[in-house]
PDB file of C-alpha atoms in Angstrom:
ATOM      1  CA  MET A 173      54.324 -81.764 -70.696  1.00 69.00           C
ATOM      2  CA  LYS A 174      57.534 -83.476 -68.805  1.00 83.00           C
ATOM      3  CA  ASN A 175      57.989 -87.480 -68.598  1.00 91.00           C
ATOM      4  CA  ASN A 176      58.532 -88.524 -65.307  1.00 93.00           C
ATOM      5  CA  SER A 177      62.342 -89.419 -66.684  1.00 95.00           C
ATOM      6  CA  GLU A 178      62.833 -85.200 -66.842  1.00 94.00           C
ATOM      7  CA  LEU A 179      60.959 -84.715 -64.098  1.00 94.00           C
ATOM      8  CA  GLN A 180      63.244 -87.118 -61.810  1.00 95.00           C
ATOM      9  CA  THR A 181      65.997 -84.958 -62.942  1.00 96.00           C
ATOM     10  CA  ASP A 182      64.613 -81.720 -62.239  1.00 95.00           C
ATOM     11  CA  VAL A 183      64.149 -82.532 -58.574  1.00 95.00           C
ATOM     12  CA  GLN A 184      67.060 -84.038 -58.357  1.00 95.00           C
ATOM     13  CA  ASN A 185      68.838 -81.097 -59.469  1.00 95.00           C
ATOM     14  CA  ALA A 186      66.452 -78.088 -57.450  1.00 94.00           C
ATOM     15  CA  ILE A 187      68.110 -80.839 -54.279  1.00 94.00           C
ATOM     16  CA  LYS A 188      71.518 -80.388 -55.151  1.00 92.00           C
ATOM     17  CA  TRP A 189      71.190 -76.682 -55.887  1.00 93.00           C
ATOM     18  CA  GLU A 190      69.679 -76.005 -52.802  1.00 92.00           C
ATOM     19  CA  PRO A 191      73.527 -75.482 -49.910  1.00 90.00           C
ATOM     20  CA  LEU A 192      72.243 -77.006 -47.241  1.00 87.00           C
ATOM     21  CA  LEU A 193      71.000 -79.862 -49.228  1.00 89.00           C
ATOM     22  CA  ASN A 194      74.268 -80.026 -52.036  1.00 75.00           C
ATOM     23  CA  ALA A 195      75.945 -83.192 -49.376  1.00 69.00           C
ATOM     24  CA  ALA A 196      72.741 -84.438 -48.350  1.00 78.00           C
ATOM     25  CA  GLU A 197      71.966 -87.937 -49.545  1.00 85.00           C
ATOM     26  CA  ILE A 198      67.684 -87.601 -51.012  1.00 93.00           C
ATOM     27  CA  GLY A 199      66.338 -90.161 -53.312  1.00 95.00           C
ATOM     28  CA  VAL A 200      63.446 -88.837 -55.575  1.00 96.00           C
ATOM     29  CA  THR A 201      60.857 -91.330 -57.595  1.00 96.00           C
ATOM     30  CA  ALA A 202      58.148 -89.287 -60.206  1.00 96.00           C
ATOM     31  CA  LYS A 203      55.003 -91.003 -61.493  1.00 94.00           C
ATOM     32  CA  ASP A 204      52.694 -88.369 -63.259  1.00 91.00           C
ATOM     33  CA  GLY A 205      53.458 -85.343 -61.800  1.00 90.00           C
ATOM     34  CA  VAL A 206      53.676 -87.048 -58.539  1.00 92.00           C
ATOM     35  CA  VAL A 207      57.670 -87.288 -56.769  1.00 95.00           C
ATOM     36  CA  SER A 208      58.551 -89.186 -53.429  1.00 96.00           C
ATOM     37  CA  LEU A 209      61.279 -87.831 -51.614  1.00 96.00           C
ATOM     38  CA  THR A 210      63.379 -90.456 -49.524  1.00 96.00           C
ATOM     39  CA  GLY A 211      66.530 -90.908 -47.668  1.00 94.00           C
ATOM     40  CA  THR A 212      67.302 -89.298 -44.055  1.00 92.00           C
ATOM     41  CA  VAL A 213      69.234 -86.087 -43.202  1.00 92.00           C
ATOM     42  CA  ASP A 214      70.515 -85.045 -39.846  1.00 88.00           C
ATOM     43  CA  SER A 215      68.020 -81.934 -39.480  1.00 89.00           C
ATOM     44  CA  TYR A 216      64.450 -81.019 -39.842  1.00 92.00           C
ATOM     45  CA  ALA A 217      65.163 -77.399 -40.993  1.00 90.00           C
ATOM     46  CA  LYS A 218      67.234 -80.242 -44.735  1.00 92.00           C
ATOM     47  CA  LYS A 219      63.905 -81.740 -44.629  1.00 93.00           C
ATOM     48  CA  THR A 220      62.033 -78.592 -45.409  1.00 92.00           C
ATOM     49  CA  GLU A 221      63.789 -77.404 -47.271  1.00 93.00           C
ATOM     50  CA  ALA A 222      63.840 -80.671 -50.107  1.00 94.00           C
ATOM     51  CA  GLU A 223      60.320 -80.173 -48.929  1.00 93.00           C
ATOM     52  CA  ASN A 224      59.682 -76.841 -50.201  1.00 92.00           C
ATOM     53  CA  ALA A 225      62.725 -77.136 -52.839  1.00 93.00           C
ATOM     54  CA  ALA A 226      60.888 -80.179 -54.902  1.00 94.00           C
ATOM     55  CA  LYS A 227      57.533 -77.897 -54.827  1.00 90.00           C
ATOM     56  CA  ARG A 228      59.195 -75.343 -56.500  1.00 89.00           C
ATOM     57  CA  VAL A 229      59.482 -77.550 -59.403  1.00 91.00           C
ATOM     58  CA  ILE A 230      57.050 -76.653 -62.364  1.00 87.00           C
ATOM     59  CA  GLY A 231      55.400 -79.574 -62.362  1.00 88.00           C
ATOM     60  CA  VAL A 232      54.806 -80.840 -59.680  1.00 90.00           C
ATOM     61  CA  LYS A 233      51.604 -81.259 -58.289  1.00 88.00           C
ATOM     62  CA  ALA A 234      51.572 -83.941 -55.965  1.00 88.00           C
ATOM     63  CA  LEU A 235      54.747 -84.619 -53.233  1.00 92.00           C
ATOM     64  CA  VAL A 236      54.922 -88.078 -50.767  1.00 94.00           C
ATOM     65  CA  GLU A 237      58.084 -86.857 -48.664  1.00 93.00           C
ATOM     66  CA  LYS A 238      59.046 -89.330 -46.439  1.00 94.00           C
ATOM     67  CA  ILE A 239      62.140 -88.064 -45.417  1.00 94.00           C
ATOM     68  CA  GLU A 240      63.943 -89.753 -41.926  1.00 92.00           C
ATOM     69  CA  VAL A 241      66.059 -87.211 -39.819  1.00 91.00           C
ATOM     70  CA  LYS A 242      68.457 -88.931 -37.906  1.00 89.00           C
ATOM     71  CA  PHE A 243      70.913 -86.744 -35.125  1.00 84.00           C
ATOM     72  CA  PRO A 244      74.326 -88.045 -34.584  1.00 80.00           C
ATOM     73  CA  ASN A 245      73.824 -88.978 -31.056  1.00 77.00           C
ATOM     74  CA  SER A 246      75.772 -85.588 -30.050  1.00 70.00           C
ATOM     75  CA  TRP A 247      73.579 -83.869 -31.407  1.00 74.00           C
ATOM     76  CA  SER A 248      70.292 -85.985 -29.625  1.00 80.00           C
ATOM     77  CA  LYS A 249      68.556 -84.093 -26.982  1.00 90.00           C
ATOM     78  CA  SER A 250      65.378 -84.607 -24.314  1.00 93.00           C
ATOM     79  CA  ASP A 251      62.711 -83.372 -25.142  1.00 95.00           C
ATOM     80  CA  GLU A 252      62.326 -81.214 -22.264  1.00 96.00           C
ATOM     81  CA  GLU A 253      65.544 -78.909 -22.985  1.00 95.00           C
ATOM     82  CA  ILE A 254      63.859 -79.006 -26.684  1.00 95.00           C
ATOM     83  CA  ALA A 255      60.597 -77.863 -25.481  1.00 96.00           C
ATOM     84  CA  ILE A 256      63.286 -75.218 -23.201  1.00 96.00           C
ATOM     85  CA  GLU A 257      64.619 -73.934 -26.080  1.00 96.00           C
ATOM     86  CA  ALA A 258      61.318 -73.500 -28.065  1.00 96.00           C
ATOM     87  CA  LEU A 259      59.699 -71.685 -25.397  1.00 96.00           C
ATOM     88  CA  LYS A 260      62.790 -69.266 -25.589  1.00 96.00           C
ATOM     89  CA  ALA A 261      62.563 -69.298 -29.485  1.00 95.00           C
ATOM     90  CA  LEU A 262      58.772 -68.333 -29.522  1.00 95.00           C
ATOM     91  CA  LYS A 263      59.594 -65.812 -26.750  1.00 94.00           C
ATOM     92  CA  SER A 264      62.501 -63.667 -28.863  1.00 94.00           C
ATOM     93  CA  ASN A 265      60.026 -63.347 -31.543  1.00 92.00           C
ATOM     94  CA  TYR A 266      58.109 -59.957 -31.836  1.00 91.00           C
ATOM     95  CA  SER A 267      56.222 -60.484 -34.747  1.00 91.00           C
ATOM     96  CA  PHE A 268      53.825 -62.803 -32.442  1.00 91.00           C
ATOM     97  CA  PRO A 269      52.814 -62.600 -28.790  1.00 91.00           C
ATOM     98  CA  ASP A 270      54.017 -65.749 -27.141  1.00 86.00           C
ATOM     99  CA  ASP A 271      51.876 -66.210 -24.821  1.00 92.00           C
ATOM    100  CA  LYS A 272      49.418 -66.928 -27.369  1.00 94.00           C
ATOM    101  CA  VAL A 273      51.028 -70.922 -28.549  1.00 96.00           C
ATOM    102  CA  THR A 274      52.126 -73.907 -26.614  1.00 96.00           C
ATOM    103  CA  VAL A 275      54.467 -76.269 -26.979  1.00 97.00           C
ATOM    104  CA  LYS A 276      54.419 -80.189 -26.574  1.00 97.00           C
ATOM    105  CA  VAL A 277      57.138 -82.022 -27.558  1.00 97.00           C
ATOM    106  CA  GLU A 278      57.061 -86.458 -27.882  1.00 96.00           C
ATOM    107  CA  ASN A 279      60.510 -88.319 -29.210  1.00 93.00           C
ATOM    108  CA  GLY A 280      61.725 -84.930 -30.408  1.00 93.00           C
ATOM    109  CA  TRP A 281      58.058 -84.080 -32.407  1.00 95.00           C
ATOM    110  CA  LEU A 282      57.019 -80.504 -31.605  1.00 96.00           C
ATOM    111  CA  THR A 283      53.800 -79.839 -31.614  1.00 98.00           C
ATOM    112  CA  LEU A 284      52.752 -75.721 -31.196  1.00 97.00           C
ATOM    113  CA  GLU A 285      49.632 -74.612 -30.066  1.00 97.00           C
ATOM    114  CA  GLY A 286      46.659 -71.854 -29.363  1.00 96.00           C
ATOM    115  CA  THR A 287      45.500 -69.009 -31.190  1.00 96.00           C
ATOM    116  CA  LEU A 288      46.462 -65.706 -32.918  1.00 96.00           C
ATOM    117  CA  PRO A 289      44.975 -63.311 -35.541  1.00 95.00           C
ATOM    118  CA  TRP A 290      47.290 -63.771 -38.283  1.00 95.00           C
ATOM    119  CA  ASN A 291      48.006 -66.690 -40.669  1.00 95.00           C
ATOM    120  CA  TYR A 292      51.373 -65.340 -41.384  1.00 95.00           C
ATOM    121  CA  GLN A 293      51.446 -64.715 -37.035  1.00 96.00           C
ATOM    122  CA  LYS A 294      51.519 -69.023 -37.606  1.00 96.00           C
ATOM    123  CA  ASP A 295      53.982 -69.571 -40.007  1.00 95.00           C
ATOM    124  CA  GLU A 296      56.834 -66.596 -38.032  1.00 95.00           C
ATOM    125  CA  ALA A 297      56.350 -69.559 -34.868  1.00 96.00           C
ATOM    126  CA  LYS A 298      56.855 -72.728 -37.248  1.00 95.00           C
ATOM    127  CA  SER A 299      60.029 -70.337 -39.088  1.00 93.00           C
ATOM    128  CA  CYS A 300      61.145 -69.519 -34.874  1.00 93.00           C
ATOM    129  CA  VAL A 301      61.341 -74.021 -33.979  1.00 95.00           C
ATOM    130  CA  ASN A 302      62.252 -75.278 -37.552  1.00 91.00           C
ATOM    131  CA  TYR A 303      65.860 -75.068 -37.195  1.00 88.00           C
ATOM    132  CA  LEU A 304      66.476 -76.130 -33.387  1.00 92.00           C
ATOM    133  CA  MET A 305      68.411 -78.253 -32.741  1.00 90.00           C
ATOM    134  CA  GLY A 306      67.350 -82.302 -31.795  1.00 91.00           C
ATOM    135  CA  VAL A 307      63.962 -81.620 -33.538  1.00 93.00           C
ATOM    136  CA  LYS A 308      62.196 -84.235 -36.177  1.00 92.00           C
ATOM    137  CA  GLY A 309      59.637 -82.985 -36.833  1.00 93.00           C
ATOM    138  CA  VAL A 310      56.707 -80.242 -36.309  1.00 95.00           C
ATOM    139  CA  THR A 311      53.213 -80.129 -36.350  1.00 96.00           C
ATOM    140  CA  ASN A 312      51.442 -76.441 -36.325  1.00 97.00           C
ATOM    141  CA  ASN A 313      47.987 -76.629 -35.239  1.00 97.00           C
ATOM    142  CA  ILE A 314      47.853 -73.379 -34.363  1.00 97.00           C
ATOM    143  CA  SER A 315      44.299 -71.870 -35.024  1.00 96.00           C
ATOM    144  CA  ILE A 316      43.994 -68.608 -36.336  1.00 95.00           C
ATOM    145  CA  LYS A 317      41.270 -66.536 -34.950  1.00 94.00           C
ATOM    146  CA  SER A 318      41.521 -62.493 -36.264  1.00 92.00           C
ATOM    147  CA  ASP A 319      40.369 -59.874 -34.178  1.00 89.00           C
ATOM    148  CA  SER A 320      39.127 -57.506 -36.720  1.00 86.00           C
ATOM    149  CA  HIS A 321      35.110 -58.760 -37.199  1.00 85.00           C
ATOM    150  CA  ASP A 322      35.365 -56.789 -40.563  1.00 84.00           C
ATOM    151  CA  THR A 323      32.956 -59.169 -42.589  1.00 89.00           C
ATOM    152  CA  ILE A 324      34.992 -60.655 -46.243  1.00 92.00           C
ATOM    153  CA  GLU A 325      33.933 -59.534 -49.799  1.00 92.00           C
ATOM    154  CA  GLN A 326      34.642 -61.265 -52.193  1.00 94.00           C
ATOM    155  CA  LYS A 327      35.852 -59.649 -54.215  1.00 95.00           C
ATOM    156  CA  GLN A 328      38.009 -58.107 -52.266  1.00 93.00           C
ATOM    157  CA  VAL A 329      40.351 -61.138 -52.483  1.00 95.00           C
ATOM    158  CA  GLU A 330      40.011 -61.450 -56.008  1.00 95.00           C
ATOM    159  CA  ASN A 331      40.954 -58.328 -56.854  1.00 95.00           C
ATOM    160  CA  ALA A 332      44.099 -59.010 -54.483  1.00 95.00           C
ATOM    161  CA  LEU A 333      45.287 -62.327 -56.588  1.00 95.00           C
ATOM    162  CA  ALA A 334      44.018 -60.133 -60.009  1.00 94.00           C
ATOM    163  CA  ARG A 335      47.282 -57.574 -58.536  1.00 95.00           C
ATOM    164  CA  SER A 336      50.245 -60.641 -58.009  1.00 93.00           C
ATOM    165  CA  LEU A 337      51.953 -60.769 -61.038  1.00 90.00           C
ATOM    166  CA  SER A 338      52.859 -64.688 -60.226  1.00 89.00           C
ATOM    167  CA  VAL A 339      49.152 -65.740 -60.101  1.00 92.00           C
ATOM    168  CA  ASN A 340      47.435 -63.363 -62.356  1.00 86.00           C
ATOM    169  CA  ASP A 341      47.066 -65.105 -65.360  1.00 83.00           C
ATOM    170  CA  CYS A 342      45.579 -68.440 -63.120  1.00 89.00           C
ATOM    171  CA  ASP A 343      41.518 -69.129 -63.231  1.00 91.00           C
ATOM    172  CA  ILE A 344      41.136 -69.199 -59.983  1.00 96.00           C
ATOM    173  CA  LYS A 345      37.904 -69.097 -58.758  1.00 96.00           C
ATOM    174  CA  VAL A 346      36.775 -67.447 -55.276  1.00 97.00           C
ATOM    175  CA  SER A 347      34.084 -68.238 -52.503  1.00 97.00           C
ATOM    176  CA  VAL A 348      33.196 -66.662 -49.538  1.00 96.00           C
ATOM    177  CA  THR A 349      31.406 -68.712 -46.318  1.00 95.00           C
ATOM    178  CA  GLY A 350      30.974 -66.353 -42.894  1.00 93.00           C
ATOM    179  CA  THR A 351      35.106 -66.295 -42.349  1.00 94.00           C
ATOM    180  CA  LYS A 352      36.471 -68.329 -44.688  1.00 95.00           C
ATOM    181  CA  VAL A 353      37.621 -68.659 -48.081  1.00 97.00           C
ATOM    182  CA  THR A 354      38.029 -71.163 -50.799  1.00 97.00           C
ATOM    183  CA  LEU A 355      39.991 -70.611 -53.344  1.00 97.00           C
ATOM    184  CA  SER A 356      38.954 -73.214 -56.185  1.00 97.00           C
ATOM    185  CA  GLY A 357      39.711 -73.904 -60.063  1.00 95.00           C
ATOM    186  CA  THR A 358      43.519 -74.065 -61.848  1.00 92.00           C
ATOM    187  CA  VAL A 359      47.413 -72.868 -61.207  1.00 92.00           C
ATOM    188  CA  ASN A 360      50.408 -74.068 -63.216  1.00 86.00           C
ATOM    189  CA  SER A 361      52.475 -74.818 -60.612  1.00 87.00           C
ATOM    190  CA  TRP A 362      52.507 -75.890 -56.506  1.00 88.00           C
ATOM    191  CA  TYR A 363      54.052 -72.977 -56.025  1.00 88.00           C
ATOM    192  CA  GLN A 364      51.395 -70.814 -57.566  1.00 92.00           C
ATOM    193  CA  LYS A 365      49.281 -72.955 -55.582  1.00 93.00           C
ATOM    194  CA  GLU A 366      51.151 -72.207 -52.814  1.00 93.00           C
ATOM    195  CA  GLU A 367      51.629 -67.758 -53.462  1.00 94.00           C
ATOM    196  CA  ALA A 368      47.264 -67.658 -54.092  1.00 96.00           C
ATOM    197  CA  GLY A 369      46.435 -69.540 -50.703  1.00 96.00           C
ATOM    198  CA  ARG A 370      49.040 -66.735 -48.360  1.00 95.00           C
ATOM    199  CA  ILE A 371      47.333 -64.145 -50.735  1.00 96.00           C
ATOM    200  CA  ALA A 372      44.313 -64.687 -49.717  1.00 96.00           C
ATOM    201  CA  TRP A 373      45.011 -65.151 -45.880  1.00 96.00           C
ATOM    202  CA  LYS A 374      45.818 -61.498 -46.262  1.00 94.00           C
ATOM    203  CA  THR A 375      41.893 -60.717 -46.004  1.00 92.00           C
ATOM    204  CA  SER A 376      40.415 -58.903 -43.312  1.00 90.00           C
ATOM    205  CA  GLY A 377      39.114 -60.453 -40.063  1.00 92.00           C
ATOM    206  CA  ILE A 378      39.561 -63.880 -42.200  1.00 94.00           C
ATOM    207  CA  TRP A 379      39.773 -67.345 -39.908  1.00 95.00           C
ATOM    208  CA  SER A 380      39.997 -69.370 -42.682  1.00 96.00           C
ATOM    209  CA  VAL A 381      41.064 -71.078 -46.144  1.00 97.00           C
ATOM    210  CA  VAL A 382      41.225 -74.173 -48.209  1.00 97.00           C
ATOM    211  CA  ASN A 383      42.204 -73.985 -51.104  1.00 97.00           C
ATOM    212  CA  ASP A 384      41.509 -76.315 -53.262  1.00 96.00           C
ATOM    213  CA  LEU A 385      43.479 -75.029 -56.390  1.00 95.00           C
ATOM    214  CA  ALA A 386      44.231 -78.162 -59.281  1.00 91.00           C
ATOM    215  CA  VAL A 387      48.270 -78.080 -60.721  1.00 88.00           C
ATOM    216  CA  ASP A 388      47.917 -78.894 -64.184  1.00 81.00           C
ATOM    217  CA  TYR A 389      50.604 -77.867 -66.392  1.00 66.00           C
ATOM    218  CA  TYR A 390      51.992 -78.467 -69.636  1.00 53.00           C
ATOM    219  CA  TYR A 391      55.162 -77.219 -71.224  1.00 34.00           C
ATOM    220  CA  GLU A 392      54.568 -75.835 -73.975  1.00 35.00           C
ATOM    221  CA  LEU A 393      53.286 -72.809 -70.489  1.00 38.00           C
ATOM    222  CA  VAL A 394      56.761 -72.938 -70.613  1.00 38.00           C
ATOM    223  CA  GLY A 395      58.260 -74.007 -73.857  1.00 33.00           C
TER     224      GLY A 395
END
């Protein structure tokens, strides 16, 4: 298993490897698999990129993210300007019906609300606004309500996970209650946890996924 210093170095290198972040001053500490990120960046996109880079590092079990977004004065925008640009960005994306998504902005923090039939559409809506200038953070409160009335079959979800090279060797248990799928068990990395959740979200008729997978990494898995 990686010690704290090794994990800290790996996360630091992963962040520096990203072109968007190679000049960013982001502090990294690690203790027993829990990684904390601190510092200041000039866009929400960089904050998100740093978080994603850290998650992809083998050995990261949990992430504490305290990165602040501070803009140069010339980059600052009013909440009204941000809201208008967010609505334009949502309207220009044809992956989902933009009239099903509403926007609220308060002190540069953008909140998305509404209802969509698929989780990938919810993710796409957030991606539309992540890179807007002036946005300090995004809360994605869009809910999923499937148009499909298919009954969710537990075996279908299990088979989908088994087909994926990323997670087929993991100890993942699937349970289904109505329109909700719950994942439990153990995976070897944060990436595998998120990938399992992404696969489960593709199930027809699904409204929610509870991802209770634990990350339990041992160094010999890649040694």
